[in-house]
């Protein structure tokens, strides 16, 4: 590795060079990060402690919320630290570790969203066989496959990045280590590796997105035969999932399915899928789902009773 890399650290330019803007951003992102941790932790705790949320849909939702916490935690704490310091540096190995875990948890989220779409398909299109098809063992296998698939995706990405020689400069015009900024710093021809990286990450996003869209088109066509009440209930649960899918996949496709060039809007788009989406997921699922809201109220009532004793 010493013969490959002359660079031992990278310097982030961050979101803004203005110190006053950075202080304001620190307060905003600190509050957003706390909301991400608390909101997603509440989802996990509610699902784990509530018997009424024992269906596979909520089982997957609890894992999705856990992944959201891990995903944002690979980026936001470093961002908060950098907003308080003038020189924003990260060691080479720290940068590669951040890159690996960011893609690992993002890949896990993509696979979990796909699994959740399959769960909704079975629940709506094959209701009589739902409990047989989506039994506990199958759910555990699907979650395990999501973790393994994400690990293989992230491993292939980091192995490609390992092939890039970094011999200077070392300034990254971003607030975390990602594909396009690292490709621009490599001191060799990155066309082939860049295409492979984009093909890996971009294809995963696009193929999963297409599968999700097709599955929901099939669900919507199937709902035409349902009663109005059945359609309303199914659309309520599917609507939450479709909203989350759009919030996550559209920015990812914008970033990873284009040539290896950076755009001025990249940082703001990255803020959306690294901070805003993990924040909105628990809000969307709790506000649009009556069962989750009822379970949260029961959890709050139990907590108040325990606090009163």
Short mmCIF file of C-alpha atoms in Angstrom, two decimals:
data_model
loop_
_atom_site.label_atom_id
_atom_site.label_comp_id
_atom_site.label_asym_id
_atom_site.label_seq_id
_atom_site.Cartn_x
_atom_site.Cartn_y
_atom_site.Cartn_z
CA UNK A 1 0.00 0.00 0.00
CA UNK A 2 2.91 2.38 0.71
CA UNK A 3 4.10 1.99 -2.91
CA UNK A 4 0.62 2.75 -4.21
CA UNK A 5 -0.38 5.72 -2.06
CA UNK A 6 1.78 8.76 -1.41
CA UNK A 7 -1.23 10.52 0.12
CA UNK A 8 -1.76 9.72 3.82
CA UNK A 9 -4.78 11.97 4.41
CA UNK A 10 -7.48 13.86 2.56
CA UNK A 11 -8.80 17.36 3.18
CA UNK A 12 -12.52 18.05 2.88
CA UNK A 13 -13.70 21.44 1.64
CA UNK A 14 -17.00 20.78 3.37
CA UNK A 15 -20.35 22.41 2.73
CA UNK A 16 -19.20 26.04 2.91
CA UNK A 17 -15.97 28.00 3.54
CA UNK A 18 -17.89 30.61 5.56
CA UNK A 19 -17.38 30.10 9.32
CA UNK A 20 -20.75 31.63 10.25
CA UNK A 21 -22.54 29.35 7.79
CA UNK A 22 -20.67 26.38 9.22
CA UNK A 23 -21.80 27.18 12.77
CA UNK A 24 -25.41 27.45 11.63
CA UNK A 25 -25.04 24.17 9.72
CA UNK A 26 -23.61 22.51 12.82
CA UNK A 27 -26.71 23.35 14.87
CA UNK A 28 -29.05 22.26 12.06
CA UNK A 29 -27.30 18.98 11.34
CA UNK A 30 -26.88 18.17 15.02
CA UNK A 31 -30.63 18.51 15.53
CA UNK A 32 -31.33 16.49 12.38
CA UNK A 33 -28.93 13.73 13.45
CA UNK A 34 -30.49 13.51 16.92
CA UNK A 35 -33.91 13.31 15.27
CA UNK A 36 -32.65 10.49 13.01
CA UNK A 37 -31.34 8.51 15.98
CA UNK A 38 -34.40 9.09 18.17
CA UNK A 39 -36.99 8.60 15.40
CA UNK A 40 -35.54 5.40 13.99
CA UNK A 41 -34.76 4.03 17.46
CA UNK A 42 -38.39 4.64 18.39
CA UNK A 43 -39.50 2.62 15.35
CA UNK A 44 -37.21 -0.27 16.33
CA UNK A 45 -38.30 -0.18 19.98
CA UNK A 46 -41.98 0.03 19.05
CA UNK A 47 -41.81 -2.96 16.70
CA UNK A 48 -39.77 -5.07 19.14
CA UNK A 49 -42.05 -4.41 22.12
CA UNK A 50 -45.47 -4.43 20.39
CA UNK A 51 -47.28 -7.72 19.79
CA UNK A 52 -49.61 -6.02 17.31
CA UNK A 53 -46.64 -5.29 15.02
CA UNK A 54 -45.56 -8.90 14.59
CA UNK A 55 -46.13 -9.13 10.84
CA UNK A 56 -43.19 -9.42 8.40
CA UNK A 57 -43.77 -5.85 7.16
CA UNK A 58 -42.89 -4.41 10.58
CA UNK A 59 -40.07 -6.91 11.03
CA UNK A 60 -38.45 -5.51 7.87
CA UNK A 61 -39.30 -1.96 8.92
CA UNK A 62 -37.38 -2.37 12.19
CA UNK A 63 -34.31 -3.55 10.28
CA UNK A 64 -34.67 -0.66 7.83
CA UNK A 65 -34.73 1.83 10.72
CA UNK A 66 -31.66 0.20 12.26
CA UNK A 67 -29.84 0.45 8.92
CA UNK A 68 -30.82 4.13 8.64
CA UNK A 69 -29.15 4.81 12.00
CA UNK A 70 -25.97 3.02 10.91
CA UNK A 71 -25.97 4.65 7.46
CA UNK A 72 -26.25 8.22 8.71
CA UNK A 73 -23.74 7.49 11.49
CA UNK A 74 -21.03 6.73 8.93
CA UNK A 75 -21.23 10.31 7.64
CA UNK A 76 -22.96 12.80 9.94
CA UNK A 77 -20.69 12.58 13.06
CA UNK A 78 -17.63 13.33 10.91
CA UNK A 79 -19.54 16.16 9.23
CA UNK A 80 -20.44 17.66 12.63
CA UNK A 81 -16.82 17.49 13.77
CA UNK A 82 -15.58 19.15 10.59
CA UNK A 83 -18.11 21.97 10.89
CA UNK A 84 -16.35 22.98 14.13
CA UNK A 85 -12.79 22.76 12.80
CA UNK A 86 -10.96 24.93 10.30
CA UNK A 87 -8.88 22.11 8.77
CA UNK A 88 -11.13 19.20 7.85
CA UNK A 89 -8.92 16.13 7.41
CA UNK A 90 -9.49 12.39 7.30
CA UNK A 91 -6.77 9.69 7.19
CA UNK A 92 -6.52 7.62 4.03
CA UNK A 93 -7.69 4.46 5.79
CA UNK A 94 -10.47 6.41 7.52
CA UNK A 95 -11.64 7.63 4.13
CA UNK A 96 -11.66 4.12 2.69
CA UNK A 97 -13.47 2.78 5.77
CA UNK A 98 -16.12 5.49 5.48
CA UNK A 99 -16.51 4.69 1.78
CA UNK A 100 -16.90 0.95 2.49
CA UNK A 101 -19.45 1.24 5.30
CA UNK A 102 -21.46 3.93 3.52
CA UNK A 103 -21.92 1.66 0.51
CA UNK A 104 -22.48 -1.34 2.76
CA UNK A 105 -25.40 0.23 4.64
CA UNK A 106 -26.76 1.95 1.52
CA UNK A 107 -26.72 -1.40 -0.29
CA UNK A 108 -28.46 -3.05 2.65
CA UNK A 109 -31.17 -0.40 2.50
CA UNK A 110 -31.66 -0.96 -1.22
CA UNK A 111 -32.06 -4.71 -0.75
CA UNK A 112 -34.37 -4.25 2.26
CA UNK A 113 -36.62 -1.90 0.29
CA UNK A 114 -36.79 -4.53 -2.45
CA UNK A 115 -37.65 -7.23 0.10
CA UNK A 116 -40.35 -4.99 1.57
CA UNK A 117 -41.86 -4.56 -1.89
CA UNK A 118 -41.93 -8.34 -2.31
CA UNK A 119 -43.61 -8.64 1.08
CA UNK A 120 -46.33 -6.19 -0.01
CA UNK A 121 -46.77 -8.09 -3.27
CA UNK A 122 -47.33 -11.38 -1.46
CA UNK A 123 -49.63 -9.77 1.14
CA UNK A 124 -51.86 -8.13 -1.47
CA UNK A 125 -51.71 -10.54 -4.42
CA UNK A 126 -51.52 -13.83 -2.50
CA UNK A 127 -53.26 -13.08 0.84
CA UNK A 128 -54.35 -16.67 1.52
CA UNK A 129 -50.77 -17.94 1.28
CA UNK A 130 -49.13 -14.93 2.92
CA UNK A 131 -48.35 -16.47 6.31
CA UNK A 132 -47.06 -19.64 4.65
CA UNK A 133 -44.81 -17.85 2.15
CA UNK A 134 -43.57 -15.11 4.49
CA UNK A 135 -42.90 -17.25 7.55
CA UNK A 136 -40.30 -16.31 10.14
CA UNK A 137 -37.57 -18.45 8.60
CA UNK A 138 -38.09 -16.92 5.15
CA UNK A 139 -37.99 -13.41 6.64
CA UNK A 140 -34.70 -14.13 8.40
CA UNK A 141 -33.22 -15.56 5.19
CA UNK A 142 -34.31 -12.49 3.20
CA UNK A 143 -32.75 -10.13 5.74
CA UNK A 144 -29.58 -12.22 5.76
CA UNK A 145 -29.44 -12.10 1.95
CA UNK A 146 -29.79 -8.31 2.11
CA UNK A 147 -26.77 -8.06 4.42
CA UNK A 148 -24.70 -10.48 2.32
CA UNK A 149 -25.64 -8.80 -0.96
CA UNK A 150 -24.74 -5.39 0.43
CA UNK A 151 -21.41 -6.71 1.73
CA UNK A 152 -20.51 -8.14 -1.69
CA UNK A 153 -21.52 -4.88 -3.37
CA UNK A 154 -19.44 -2.77 -0.98
CA UNK A 155 -16.50 -5.17 -1.14
CA UNK A 156 -16.41 -4.98 -4.93
CA UNK A 157 -16.55 -1.17 -4.75
CA UNK A 158 -13.69 -0.87 -2.26
CA UNK A 159 -11.55 -3.37 -4.21
CA UNK A 160 -11.92 -1.16 -7.27
CA UNK A 161 -11.01 1.95 -5.27
CA UNK A 162 -7.91 0.12 -3.98
CA UNK A 163 -6.66 0.08 -7.57
CA UNK A 164 -6.58 3.89 -7.70
CA UNK A 165 -3.16 5.47 -7.02
CA UNK A 166 -3.35 8.65 -4.89
CA UNK A 167 -0.13 10.62 -5.22
CA UNK A 168 -1.55 14.14 -4.76
CA UNK A 169 -3.50 16.45 -4.68
CA UNK A 170 -5.53 15.43 -1.63
CA UNK A 171 -8.34 18.01 -1.45
CA UNK A 172 -11.87 16.59 -1.75
CA UNK A 173 -14.58 19.08 -2.69
CA UNK A 174 -17.16 17.27 -0.59
CA UNK A 175 -17.98 16.48 3.04
CA UNK A 176 -17.42 12.71 2.89
CA UNK A 177 -15.50 10.14 0.83
CA UNK A 178 -17.47 9.01 -2.19
CA UNK A 179 -16.86 7.58 -5.64
CA UNK A 180 -16.71 10.64 -7.88
CA UNK A 181 -14.46 12.83 -5.67
CA UNK A 182 -11.98 9.94 -5.21
CA UNK A 183 -11.89 9.25 -8.95
CA UNK A 184 -10.97 12.88 -9.59
CA UNK A 185 -8.00 12.69 -7.19
CA UNK A 186 -6.47 9.55 -8.70
CA UNK A 187 -3.22 10.24 -10.57
CA UNK A 188 -3.87 7.78 -13.41
CA UNK A 189 -6.43 7.07 -16.11
CA UNK A 190 -9.65 6.22 -14.23
CA UNK A 191 -11.92 5.57 -17.21
CA UNK A 192 -12.13 1.78 -16.86
CA UNK A 193 -12.28 1.70 -13.05
CA UNK A 194 -14.77 4.57 -13.09
CA UNK A 195 -17.02 2.70 -15.50
CA UNK A 196 -16.82 -0.45 -13.35
CA UNK A 197 -17.63 1.48 -10.17
CA UNK A 198 -20.54 3.29 -11.81
CA UNK A 199 -21.75 0.03 -13.37
CA UNK A 200 -21.67 -1.64 -9.95
CA UNK A 201 -23.37 1.09 -7.92
CA UNK A 202 -25.54 2.52 -10.67
CA UNK A 203 -26.77 -0.83 -11.94
CA UNK A 204 -27.70 -1.90 -8.41
CA UNK A 205 -29.74 1.28 -7.94
CA UNK A 206 -31.43 1.23 -11.34
CA UNK A 207 -32.22 -2.51 -11.41
CA UNK A 208 -33.62 -2.42 -7.87
CA UNK A 209 -35.62 0.71 -8.70
CA UNK A 210 -37.10 -0.91 -11.82
CA UNK A 211 -37.97 -4.09 -9.88
CA UNK A 212 -39.69 -1.97 -7.24
CA UNK A 213 -41.67 -0.01 -9.83
CA UNK A 214 -42.76 -3.18 -11.64
CA UNK A 215 -43.82 -4.83 -8.39
CA UNK A 216 -46.00 -1.85 -7.46
CA UNK A 217 -47.52 -1.66 -10.93
CA UNK A 218 -48.54 -5.32 -10.49
CA UNK A 219 -49.93 -4.52 -7.04
CA UNK A 220 -51.93 -1.55 -8.34
CA UNK A 221 -53.38 -3.62 -11.18
CA UNK A 222 -54.35 -6.33 -8.70
CA UNK A 223 -56.07 -3.79 -6.44
CA UNK A 224 -58.66 -3.04 -9.13
CA UNK A 225 -60.50 -6.19 -8.07
CA UNK A 226 -60.56 -5.24 -4.37
CA UNK A 227 -63.26 -3.39 -2.47
CA UNK A 228 -62.80 0.33 -1.83
CA UNK A 229 -61.88 -0.33 1.81
CA UNK A 230 -59.36 -2.99 0.79
CA UNK A 231 -57.82 -0.63 -1.77
CA UNK A 232 -57.59 2.18 0.79
CA UNK A 233 -55.81 0.04 3.37
CA UNK A 234 -53.41 -1.47 0.83
CA UNK A 235 -52.61 1.88 -0.73
CA UNK A 236 -51.94 3.34 2.71
CA UNK A 237 -49.16 0.87 3.48
CA UNK A 238 -47.83 0.82 -0.09
CA UNK A 239 -47.90 4.63 -0.28
CA UNK A 240 -45.46 4.93 2.61
CA UNK A 241 -43.08 2.49 1.00
CA UNK A 242 -43.29 4.10 -2.44
CA UNK A 243 -42.55 7.51 -0.90
CA UNK A 244 -39.44 6.18 0.86
CA UNK A 245 -38.29 4.44 -2.32
CA UNK A 246 -38.57 7.64 -4.35
CA UNK A 247 -36.77 9.71 -1.71
CA UNK A 248 -33.84 7.29 -1.62
CA UNK A 249 -33.48 6.09 -5.21
CA UNK A 250 -33.95 9.29 -7.22
CA UNK A 251 -30.91 11.08 -5.65
CA UNK A 252 -28.84 7.86 -5.88
CA UNK A 253 -29.61 7.44 -9.57
CA UNK A 254 -28.73 11.13 -10.14
CA UNK A 255 -25.32 10.69 -8.46
CA UNK A 256 -24.24 7.24 -9.63
CA UNK A 257 -25.72 6.84 -13.10
CA UNK A 258 -23.71 9.46 -14.97
CA UNK A 259 -20.11 9.99 -16.18
CA UNK A 260 -17.35 10.56 -13.61
CA UNK A 261 -17.88 14.29 -13.26
CA UNK A 262 -19.01 16.35 -10.29
CA UNK A 263 -21.73 18.98 -10.38
CA UNK A 264 -22.36 21.96 -8.04
CA UNK A 265 -25.62 20.33 -6.93
CA UNK A 266 -23.91 17.10 -5.80
CA UNK A 267 -23.41 18.23 -2.20
CA UNK A 268 -27.04 19.24 -1.74
CA UNK A 269 -28.25 16.02 -3.35
CA UNK A 270 -25.90 14.08 -1.04
CA UNK A 271 -27.33 15.90 1.99
CA UNK A 272 -30.75 14.73 0.88
CA UNK A 273 -29.96 11.00 0.75
CA UNK A 274 -27.53 10.95 3.70
CA UNK A 275 -29.51 13.11 6.15
CA UNK A 276 -33.00 14.02 4.96
CA UNK A 277 -34.11 10.55 3.83
CA UNK A 278 -33.07 8.76 7.07
CA UNK A 279 -34.92 11.50 8.96
CA UNK A 280 -38.12 11.26 6.92
CA UNK A 281 -38.43 7.46 6.94
CA UNK A 282 -39.74 7.13 10.54
CA UNK A 283 -41.97 10.19 10.02
CA UNK A 284 -43.50 8.74 6.85
CA UNK A 285 -44.06 5.27 8.28
CA UNK A 286 -45.48 6.51 11.58
CA UNK A 287 -47.75 9.25 10.24
CA UNK A 288 -49.22 7.13 7.42
CA UNK A 289 -49.65 3.93 9.41
CA UNK A 290 -52.43 3.75 12.00
CA UNK A 291 -51.09 0.55 13.60
CA UNK A 292 -47.65 2.09 14.17
CA UNK A 293 -49.21 5.20 15.70
CA UNK A 294 -51.36 3.13 18.03
CA UNK A 295 -48.38 1.00 19.07
CA UNK A 296 -46.33 4.15 19.76
CA UNK A 297 -49.13 5.54 21.93
CA UNK A 298 -49.28 2.30 23.91
CA UNK A 299 -45.49 2.35 24.32
CA UNK A 300 -45.65 5.95 25.52
CA UNK A 301 -48.44 5.12 27.97
CA UNK A 302 -46.44 2.22 29.42
CA UNK A 303 -43.37 4.42 29.71
CA UNK A 304 -45.37 7.09 31.55
CA UNK A 305 -46.79 4.53 33.96
CA UNK A 306 -43.32 3.16 34.68
CA UNK A 307 -42.04 6.70 35.13
CA UNK A 308 -44.85 7.48 37.54
CA UNK A 309 -44.05 4.49 39.73
#
